[in-house]
Amino acid sequence: MNHSAHRKILISGASIAGPSLAYWLDRHGFEVTVVEKASMIRGGGYAIDIRGTAREVVDRMGLLPRLRTAHVDTRRLSFLDAEGALIGSVPPEALTGGAAGQDLEVRRGDLADALHEPIRDRVEFLFNDSIATLADRGDRVEVAFDSGIRRTFDLVIGADGLHSNTRRLVFGPEEGFHRYLGHVFAGFTLPNEFGLAHEGAVWNSPGRAAVLYAHEPADRLHGFLAFGQQEPPYDAFRSPEAQCDLVAATFPEQAWHVPRLVAAMREADDLFFDVVSQIHMPVWSRGRVALAGDAAHATSFLSGQGSSVALVSAYLLAGELARHADHADAFAAYERQARPFAERNQALAAPGGTVLVPGTQELLDARNEALRDPAAVHSGQKQAAHNGLVLPDYERDV
């Protein structure tokens, strides 16, 4: 039975989890409003992967043809030592645990556009706004927005990312749920002066990685500078200049293209700087407010699964709300379904070191040795996590 009658739902966040959730809620007959602090759906961004169970979600949304067209088709990842000499090259699936010919790799903005397109005239979007306060009255949630607008909703869903405002308002400060994984990164675009196409190049020294990734239009690249750091660099968040200074001090080498990447970071108008972290919460809902996507269970980019898990959890949340008359029952069922899948994918991000940023010389040497045998790098654990949930068929059941 569909329980969507007179159910007005506010979603905070219009990146990946928010529009995906809005799509499914609208399809189940709910009245949906999405509030987003940005002025529009944000384009650009580095490429993200859609694999395993998440691929089935976008297939059920009818988005596979569009996303296949947007597929950036990375064909190899090349790894370089501290002097810039080639160690070896592997297909991306050897590292991600993905399935060649099945996984989708699209720029974050292309996925956001694809999710927004089917609902932009069906769902109310409030851009340039954010939730200022919310009050759960037991039978409704009263919301005041930064713009001064006041509205009442039956339910509120926070799909507003790692640093979720909704989570802060309802569950308290982020520090109680934030698990820092010991890495920091800066991402930005730069001119493609290196002749790269459909590939990535990764330079390493212990605890550091400089990456050129050719998934932008032919004349652009995405650059990353990532490094291990024991404590989060809170002081660096005060300004982009402080962020650039920290990264530049960490990458003094004159090897490979490291100096060009550091210079490009300082020149970029799209610098994205953040810590590599996860969100771990004992529960994902309180009263009439629930969380989805990174706000509830950020996996970190080291897992490669943030967007995929967000797509799956949004599907499950919408379906359980359609299936259950009582929102508390729906939230509990959603969490029972989604939590094991999210936690299994969170476990793919190792705090001490990764294939991308091995933390010590010993780990780096072991990674480099494994690269000589790509079959040894491929992780069955990853593939099991990617495919670790069979999707319910809510449209048949409700």
Short mmCIF file of C-alpha atoms in Angstrom, two decimals:
data_model
loop_
_atom_site.label_atom_id
_atom_site.label_comp_id
_atom_site.label_asym_id
_atom_site.label_seq_id
_atom_site.Cartn_x
_atom_site.Cartn_y
_atom_site.Cartn_z
CA MET A 1 0.00 0.00 0.00
CA ASN A 2 1.29 3.48 -0.88
CA HIS A 3 1.31 5.79 2.12
CA SER A 4 2.33 8.97 0.33
CA ALA A 5 -0.99 10.85 0.60
CA HIS A 6 -0.53 14.28 2.19
CA ARG A 7 3.10 13.51 3.00
CA LYS A 8 5.16 16.65 2.42
CA ILE A 9 8.89 16.05 2.59
CA LEU A 10 11.77 18.55 2.67
CA ILE A 11 15.18 17.38 1.45
CA SER A 12 18.25 19.47 2.29
CA GLY A 13 20.94 19.12 -0.38
CA ALA A 14 20.92 18.85 -4.18
CA SER A 15 24.14 17.02 -4.99
CA ILE A 16 23.72 13.24 -5.44
CA ALA A 17 21.71 11.75 -2.57
CA GLY A 18 19.19 14.62 -2.52
CA PRO A 19 18.02 14.57 -6.16
CA SER A 20 18.10 10.76 -6.19
CA LEU A 21 15.88 10.65 -3.12
CA ALA A 22 13.61 13.34 -4.60
CA TYR A 23 13.24 11.28 -7.78
CA TRP A 24 12.10 8.16 -5.94
CA LEU A 25 9.84 10.02 -3.50
CA ASP A 26 8.14 11.80 -6.40
CA ARG A 27 7.76 8.49 -8.22
CA HIS A 28 6.07 7.06 -5.12
CA GLY A 29 3.68 10.03 -5.01
CA PHE A 30 5.13 12.23 -2.28
CA GLU A 31 5.14 16.04 -2.39
CA VAL A 32 8.80 16.98 -2.37
CA THR A 33 10.77 20.20 -1.79
CA VAL A 34 14.57 20.35 -2.13
CA VAL A 35 16.54 23.21 -0.57
CA GLU A 36 20.10 23.88 -1.78
CA LYS A 37 22.50 26.59 -0.61
CA ALA A 38 24.14 26.86 -4.06
CA SER A 39 22.52 28.95 -6.79
CA MET A 40 22.01 25.97 -9.12
CA ILE A 41 22.85 22.31 -9.62
CA ARG A 42 26.62 22.36 -9.47
CA GLY A 43 28.55 21.16 -12.52
CA GLY A 44 32.11 19.99 -12.88
CA GLY A 45 33.93 18.03 -10.23
CA TYR A 46 36.12 14.97 -10.40
CA ALA A 47 34.88 11.69 -11.87
CA ILE A 48 32.95 9.31 -9.66
CA ASP A 49 32.15 5.64 -10.08
CA ILE A 50 28.77 3.94 -10.22
CA ARG A 51 29.09 0.22 -9.81
CA GLY A 52 27.47 -2.87 -8.38
CA THR A 53 24.12 -2.32 -6.68
CA ALA A 54 24.16 1.40 -7.53
CA ARG A 55 24.25 0.60 -11.23
CA GLU A 56 20.96 -1.24 -10.78
CA VAL A 57 19.49 1.87 -9.12
CA VAL A 58 20.31 4.15 -12.06
CA ASP A 59 19.07 1.48 -14.45
CA ARG A 60 15.70 1.50 -12.66
CA MET A 61 15.70 5.28 -13.02
CA GLY A 62 16.14 4.94 -16.79
CA LEU A 63 19.45 6.81 -16.68
CA LEU A 64 21.80 4.18 -18.08
CA PRO A 65 21.78 5.45 -21.70
CA ARG A 66 22.58 9.01 -20.61
CA LEU A 67 25.27 7.93 -18.17
CA ARG A 68 26.87 5.62 -20.73
CA THR A 69 27.18 8.63 -23.02
CA ALA A 70 28.79 10.62 -20.18
CA HIS A 71 31.15 7.74 -19.29
CA VAL A 72 34.69 9.13 -19.26
CA ASP A 73 36.28 5.78 -20.08
CA THR A 74 39.51 5.83 -18.11
CA ARG A 75 41.63 3.09 -19.68
CA ARG A 76 44.73 3.00 -17.53
CA LEU A 77 46.30 4.31 -14.35
CA SER A 78 50.07 4.76 -14.40
CA PHE A 79 52.12 4.87 -11.20
CA LEU A 80 55.41 6.73 -10.87
CA ASP A 81 58.09 6.66 -8.23
CA ALA A 82 59.52 9.66 -6.34
CA GLU A 83 61.85 10.45 -9.26
CA GLY A 84 59.01 10.35 -11.77
CA ALA A 85 59.99 7.00 -13.33
CA LEU A 86 57.19 4.67 -14.43
CA ILE A 87 56.58 1.69 -12.13
CA GLY A 88 53.66 0.19 -14.00
CA SER A 89 50.22 0.76 -15.49
CA VAL A 90 46.99 -1.08 -14.75
CA PRO A 91 43.37 -0.84 -15.88
CA PRO A 92 41.28 1.01 -13.28
CA GLU A 93 39.25 -2.11 -12.46
CA ALA A 94 42.40 -3.73 -11.10
CA LEU A 95 42.36 -1.19 -8.27
CA THR A 96 38.66 -0.49 -7.80
CA GLY A 97 37.50 -4.09 -7.78
CA GLY A 98 35.01 -3.12 -10.47
CA ALA A 99 33.74 -5.00 -13.48
CA ALA A 100 35.19 -3.99 -16.85
CA GLY A 101 32.47 -2.91 -19.25
CA GLN A 102 29.89 -2.66 -16.46
CA ASP A 103 31.04 0.16 -14.18
CA LEU A 104 30.16 3.73 -15.03
CA GLU A 105 32.60 6.57 -14.44
CA VAL A 106 31.12 10.05 -14.86
CA ARG A 107 31.95 13.53 -13.70
CA ARG A 108 30.05 14.42 -10.55
CA GLY A 109 28.32 17.31 -12.30
CA ASP A 110 27.14 15.07 -15.15
CA LEU A 111 25.55 12.70 -12.65
CA ALA A 112 23.95 15.58 -10.76
CA ASP A 113 22.48 16.94 -14.01
CA ALA A 114 21.16 13.50 -14.97
CA LEU A 115 19.46 13.12 -11.58
CA HIS A 116 17.97 16.63 -11.71
CA GLU A 117 16.62 16.52 -15.26
CA PRO A 118 13.64 14.16 -14.71
CA ILE A 119 12.36 16.04 -11.63
CA ARG A 120 13.18 19.68 -12.24
CA ASP A 121 9.55 20.43 -13.27
CA ARG A 122 7.99 17.99 -10.80
CA VAL A 123 9.82 18.80 -7.57
CA GLU A 124 10.11 22.21 -5.91
CA PHE A 125 13.72 23.42 -5.73
CA LEU A 126 14.70 26.29 -3.44
CA PHE A 127 18.18 27.44 -4.48
CA ASN A 128 20.31 30.02 -2.66
CA ASP A 129 18.78 28.95 0.64
CA SER A 130 19.38 26.65 3.59
CA ILE A 131 17.69 25.48 6.77
CA ALA A 132 18.28 27.95 9.61
CA THR A 133 16.24 26.21 12.31
CA LEU A 134 13.87 23.29 12.50
CA ALA A 135 11.49 22.25 15.26
CA ASP A 136 10.02 18.74 15.40
CA ARG A 137 6.55 19.17 16.94
CA GLY A 138 5.74 15.46 16.95
CA ASP A 139 3.13 15.68 14.21
CA ARG A 140 5.05 18.03 11.89
CA VAL A 141 8.39 19.79 11.44
CA GLU A 142 8.45 23.58 11.42
CA VAL A 143 11.34 24.92 9.32
CA ALA A 144 12.76 28.42 9.11
CA PHE A 145 15.07 29.08 6.16
CA ASP A 146 17.98 31.51 5.96
CA SER A 147 15.90 33.54 3.49
CA GLY A 148 13.28 34.18 6.18
CA ILE A 149 10.69 31.83 4.68
CA ARG A 150 8.88 29.60 7.18
CA ARG A 151 7.30 26.32 6.11
CA THR A 152 5.86 23.17 7.68
CA PHE A 153 6.66 19.65 6.49
CA ASP A 154 5.72 16.16 7.55
CA LEU A 155 9.32 14.95 7.33
CA VAL A 156 12.78 16.44 6.79
CA ILE A 157 15.69 14.52 5.23
CA GLY A 158 19.27 15.76 5.48
CA ALA A 159 21.15 14.85 2.30
CA ASP A 160 23.61 17.70 2.69
CA GLY A 161 26.93 15.93 2.74
CA LEU A 162 29.86 15.22 5.03
CA HIS A 163 29.51 18.53 6.85
CA SER A 164 25.70 18.28 7.08
CA ASN A 165 23.87 21.30 8.46
CA THR A 166 20.76 19.19 9.09
CA ARG A 167 22.75 16.68 11.12
CA ARG A 168 24.24 19.48 13.21
CA LEU A 169 20.83 21.00 13.93
CA VAL A 170 19.23 17.71 14.99
CA PHE A 171 22.02 15.47 16.28
CA GLY A 172 24.64 17.97 17.44
CA PRO A 173 28.17 18.97 16.39
CA GLU A 174 29.93 17.04 13.65
CA GLU A 175 32.85 16.13 15.90
CA GLY A 176 30.79 13.42 17.59
CA PHE A 177 30.35 11.51 14.32
CA HIS A 178 33.41 12.51 12.29
CA ARG A 179 36.10 9.86 11.87
CA TYR A 180 39.24 11.36 10.38
CA LEU A 181 41.18 8.87 8.23
CA GLY A 182 44.51 10.65 8.42
CA HIS A 183 44.63 12.22 4.96
CA VAL A 184 44.10 15.65 3.43
CA PHE A 185 43.56 16.48 -0.22
CA ALA A 186 43.27 19.40 -2.60
CA GLY A 187 41.52 19.01 -5.95
CA PHE A 188 41.44 21.48 -8.87
CA THR A 189 41.47 21.69 -12.65
CA LEU A 190 44.38 22.79 -14.80
CA PRO A 191 45.27 22.99 -18.50
CA ASN A 192 46.11 19.69 -20.18
CA GLU A 193 49.70 20.47 -21.06
CA PHE A 194 50.80 16.85 -20.75
CA GLY A 195 49.08 15.04 -23.64
CA LEU A 196 47.01 12.78 -21.36
CA ALA A 197 43.73 11.23 -22.54
CA HIS A 198 41.45 8.68 -20.85
CA GLU A 199 44.05 7.98 -18.19
CA GLY A 200 45.44 8.93 -14.83
CA ALA A 201 49.03 9.32 -13.65
CA VAL A 202 49.94 8.97 -9.97
CA TRP A 203 53.27 10.12 -8.47
CA ASN A 204 54.08 8.87 -4.99
CA SER A 205 56.46 9.25 -2.15
CA PRO A 206 55.58 7.80 1.28
CA GLY A 207 52.34 9.35 2.51
CA ARG A 208 51.90 11.61 -0.51
CA ALA A 209 50.37 11.47 -3.95
CA ALA A 210 50.27 13.91 -6.86
CA VAL A 211 47.73 12.95 -9.50
CA LEU A 212 46.87 14.05 -13.02
CA TYR A 213 43.55 12.70 -14.19
CA ALA A 214 42.34 13.14 -17.77
CA HIS A 215 38.57 13.02 -17.56
CA GLU A 216 37.78 16.67 -18.31
CA PRO A 217 37.32 17.99 -21.87
CA ALA A 218 40.49 17.40 -23.90
CA ASP A 219 42.10 20.71 -22.93
CA ARG A 220 41.62 20.25 -19.15
CA LEU A 221 42.85 17.89 -16.45
CA HIS A 222 41.85 17.31 -12.87
CA GLY A 223 44.71 17.53 -10.41
CA PHE A 224 44.95 16.12 -6.89
CA LEU A 225 47.52 16.62 -4.18
CA ALA A 226 46.86 14.23 -1.29
CA PHE A 227 48.91 13.50 1.79
CA GLY A 228 48.82 11.86 5.18
CA GLN A 229 48.63 14.02 8.28
CA GLN A 230 48.17 12.78 11.83
CA GLU A 231 45.78 15.51 12.95
CA PRO A 232 43.22 17.38 10.84
CA PRO A 233 44.66 20.77 9.74
CA TYR A 234 41.88 22.89 11.19
CA ASP A 235 43.92 26.10 10.87
CA ALA A 236 44.14 25.65 7.10
CA PHE A 237 40.37 25.94 6.71
CA ARG A 238 40.47 29.64 7.53
CA SER A 239 41.36 30.61 3.96
CA PRO A 240 42.31 29.21 0.52
CA GLU A 241 45.71 30.85 0.92
CA ALA A 242 46.36 28.89 4.11
CA GLN A 243 45.28 25.69 2.38
CA CYS A 244 47.63 26.30 -0.54
CA ASP A 245 50.50 27.12 1.81
CA LEU A 246 50.02 23.87 3.71
CA VAL A 247 49.91 21.77 0.53
CA ALA A 248 52.87 23.57 -1.06
CA ALA A 249 54.97 23.04 2.07
CA THR A 250 54.14 19.32 1.94
CA PHE A 251 55.20 18.97 -1.72
CA PRO A 252 58.60 20.68 -2.06
CA GLU A 253 59.92 18.22 -4.68
CA GLN A 254 61.09 19.31 -8.09
CA ALA A 255 60.39 15.85 -9.52
CA TRP A 256 57.90 14.91 -12.23
CA HIS A 257 55.09 17.52 -12.60
CA VAL A 258 54.81 18.23 -8.87
CA PRO A 259 55.89 21.91 -9.19
CA ARG A 260 53.35 22.47 -11.98
CA LEU A 261 50.58 20.92 -9.88
CA VAL A 262 51.44 23.12 -6.91
CA ALA A 263 51.44 26.21 -9.12
CA ALA A 264 48.14 25.19 -10.74
CA MET A 265 46.58 24.74 -7.32
CA ARG A 266 47.43 28.33 -6.46
CA GLU A 267 46.05 29.56 -9.80
CA ALA A 268 42.82 27.52 -9.70
CA ASP A 269 39.42 29.14 -9.23
CA ASP A 270 37.82 25.80 -8.34
CA LEU A 271 40.07 24.59 -5.51
CA PHE A 272 38.38 22.00 -3.29
CA PHE A 273 40.25 21.31 -0.05
CA ASP A 274 39.09 18.90 2.62
CA VAL A 275 40.08 16.17 5.03
CA VAL A 276 39.48 12.51 4.17
CA SER A 277 36.88 11.42 6.67
CA GLN A 278 33.89 9.22 7.31
CA ILE A 279 30.68 9.71 9.24
CA HIS A 280 29.69 7.03 11.75
CA MET A 281 26.40 7.47 13.60
CA PRO A 282 24.59 5.18 16.05
CA VAL A 283 21.25 6.02 14.41
CA TRP A 284 20.31 7.87 11.22
CA SER A 285 16.98 9.32 12.33
CA ARG A 286 15.44 11.19 15.19
CA GLY A 287 11.72 11.85 15.31
CA ARG A 288 10.59 13.17 11.95
CA VAL A 289 14.11 13.88 10.66
CA ALA A 290 16.40 11.36 8.93
CA LEU A 291 19.73 11.49 7.12
CA ALA A 292 20.81 10.04 3.77
CA GLY A 293 24.02 9.84 1.76
CA ASP A 294 27.23 11.28 3.18
CA ALA A 295 25.31 13.06 5.93
CA ALA A 296 24.53 9.65 7.44
CA HIS A 297 27.40 7.42 6.34
CA ALA A 298 30.14 9.16 4.34
CA THR A 299 32.54 6.49 3.11
CA SER A 300 35.32 8.91 1.99
CA PHE A 301 36.78 9.16 -1.48
CA LEU A 302 39.38 6.55 -0.53
CA SER A 303 36.61 3.94 -0.68
CA GLY A 304 35.55 5.00 -4.19
CA GLN A 305 31.97 4.28 -3.15
CA GLY A 306 30.48 7.49 -1.74
CA SER A 307 28.13 8.25 -4.63
CA SER A 308 27.20 4.61 -5.18
CA VAL A 309 26.22 4.13 -1.54
CA ALA A 310 24.31 7.44 -1.63
CA LEU A 311 22.29 6.28 -4.66
CA VAL A 312 21.43 3.00 -2.96
CA SER A 313 20.49 4.50 0.40
CA ALA A 314 18.24 7.10 -1.27
CA TYR A 315 16.42 4.34 -3.14
CA LEU A 316 15.91 2.38 0.07
CA LEU A 317 14.74 5.36 2.11
CA ALA A 318 12.13 6.41 -0.44
CA GLY A 319 10.91 2.85 -0.84
CA GLU A 320 10.52 2.24 2.88
CA LEU A 321 8.60 5.50 3.28
CA ALA A 322 6.25 4.34 0.55
CA ARG A 323 5.92 0.90 2.14
CA HIS A 324 5.20 1.97 5.74
CA ALA A 325 2.35 4.11 7.09
CA ASP A 326 4.40 5.19 10.10
CA HIS A 327 7.55 7.19 9.43
CA ALA A 328 9.33 5.68 12.45
CA ASP A 329 8.79 2.18 11.04
CA ALA A 330 10.00 3.39 7.64
CA PHE A 331 13.16 4.97 9.06
CA ALA A 332 13.95 1.82 11.06
CA ALA A 333 13.45 -0.43 8.03
CA TYR A 334 15.59 1.87 5.88
CA GLU A 335 18.42 1.71 8.37
CA ARG A 336 18.20 -2.08 8.72
CA GLN A 337 18.54 -2.40 4.96
CA ALA A 338 21.13 0.27 4.26
CA ARG A 339 23.46 0.23 7.27
CA PRO A 340 25.23 -3.12 6.59
CA PHE A 341 25.81 -2.08 2.97
CA ALA A 342 27.16 1.33 3.98
CA GLU A 343 29.44 -0.09 6.67
CA ARG A 344 30.83 -2.75 4.35
CA ASN A 345 31.78 -0.05 1.86
CA GLN A 346 33.20 2.22 4.56
CA ALA A 347 35.54 -0.63 5.46
CA LEU A 348 37.15 -0.36 2.00
CA ALA A 349 38.94 2.84 3.09
CA ALA A 350 41.98 1.89 5.14
CA PRO A 351 43.09 4.62 7.60
CA GLY A 352 46.78 3.64 7.61
CA GLY A 353 47.46 3.70 3.91
CA THR A 354 45.87 3.04 0.55
CA VAL A 355 46.83 2.06 -2.97
CA LEU A 356 46.66 5.75 -3.88
CA VAL A 357 48.57 7.11 -0.85
CA PRO A 358 50.66 4.37 0.82
CA GLY A 359 51.60 5.76 4.21
CA THR A 360 55.11 4.33 4.61
CA GLN A 361 58.00 3.27 2.41
CA GLU A 362 57.25 -0.35 3.29
CA LEU A 363 53.63 0.00 2.15
CA LEU A 364 54.74 1.88 -0.94
CA ASP A 365 57.24 -0.85 -1.87
CA ALA A 366 54.56 -3.52 -1.38
CA ARG A 367 52.11 -1.55 -3.54
CA ASN A 368 54.70 -1.13 -6.27
CA GLU A 369 55.53 -4.83 -6.21
CA ALA A 370 51.83 -5.69 -6.50
CA LEU A 371 51.48 -3.39 -9.51
CA ARG A 372 53.73 -5.73 -11.44
CA ASP A 373 50.95 -8.33 -11.17
CA PRO A 374 47.62 -6.52 -11.68
CA ALA A 375 45.66 -9.69 -10.88
CA ALA A 376 47.09 -9.55 -7.37
CA VAL A 377 45.86 -5.98 -6.88
CA HIS A 378 42.24 -6.75 -7.78
CA SER A 379 40.20 -7.08 -4.62
CA GLY A 380 37.39 -9.58 -4.33
CA GLN A 381 36.51 -7.88 -1.03
CA LYS A 382 35.74 -4.68 -2.93
CA GLN A 383 33.57 -6.40 -5.50
CA ALA A 384 31.63 -8.15 -2.75
CA ALA A 385 31.03 -4.81 -1.01
CA HIS A 386 29.93 -3.11 -4.24
CA ASN A 387 27.34 -5.83 -4.88
CA GLY A 388 26.46 -6.48 -1.26
CA LEU A 389 22.73 -5.73 -1.40
CA VAL A 390 19.82 -7.03 -3.44
CA LEU A 391 17.41 -4.18 -4.14
CA PRO A 392 13.79 -4.62 -3.06
CA ASP A 393 11.16 -4.00 -5.73
CA TYR A 394 9.11 -1.33 -3.95
CA GLU A 395 6.90 -0.53 -6.92
CA ARG A 396 5.68 -4.12 -6.97
CA ASP A 397 5.18 -4.19 -3.20
CA VAL A 398 3.48 -0.85 -2.49
#
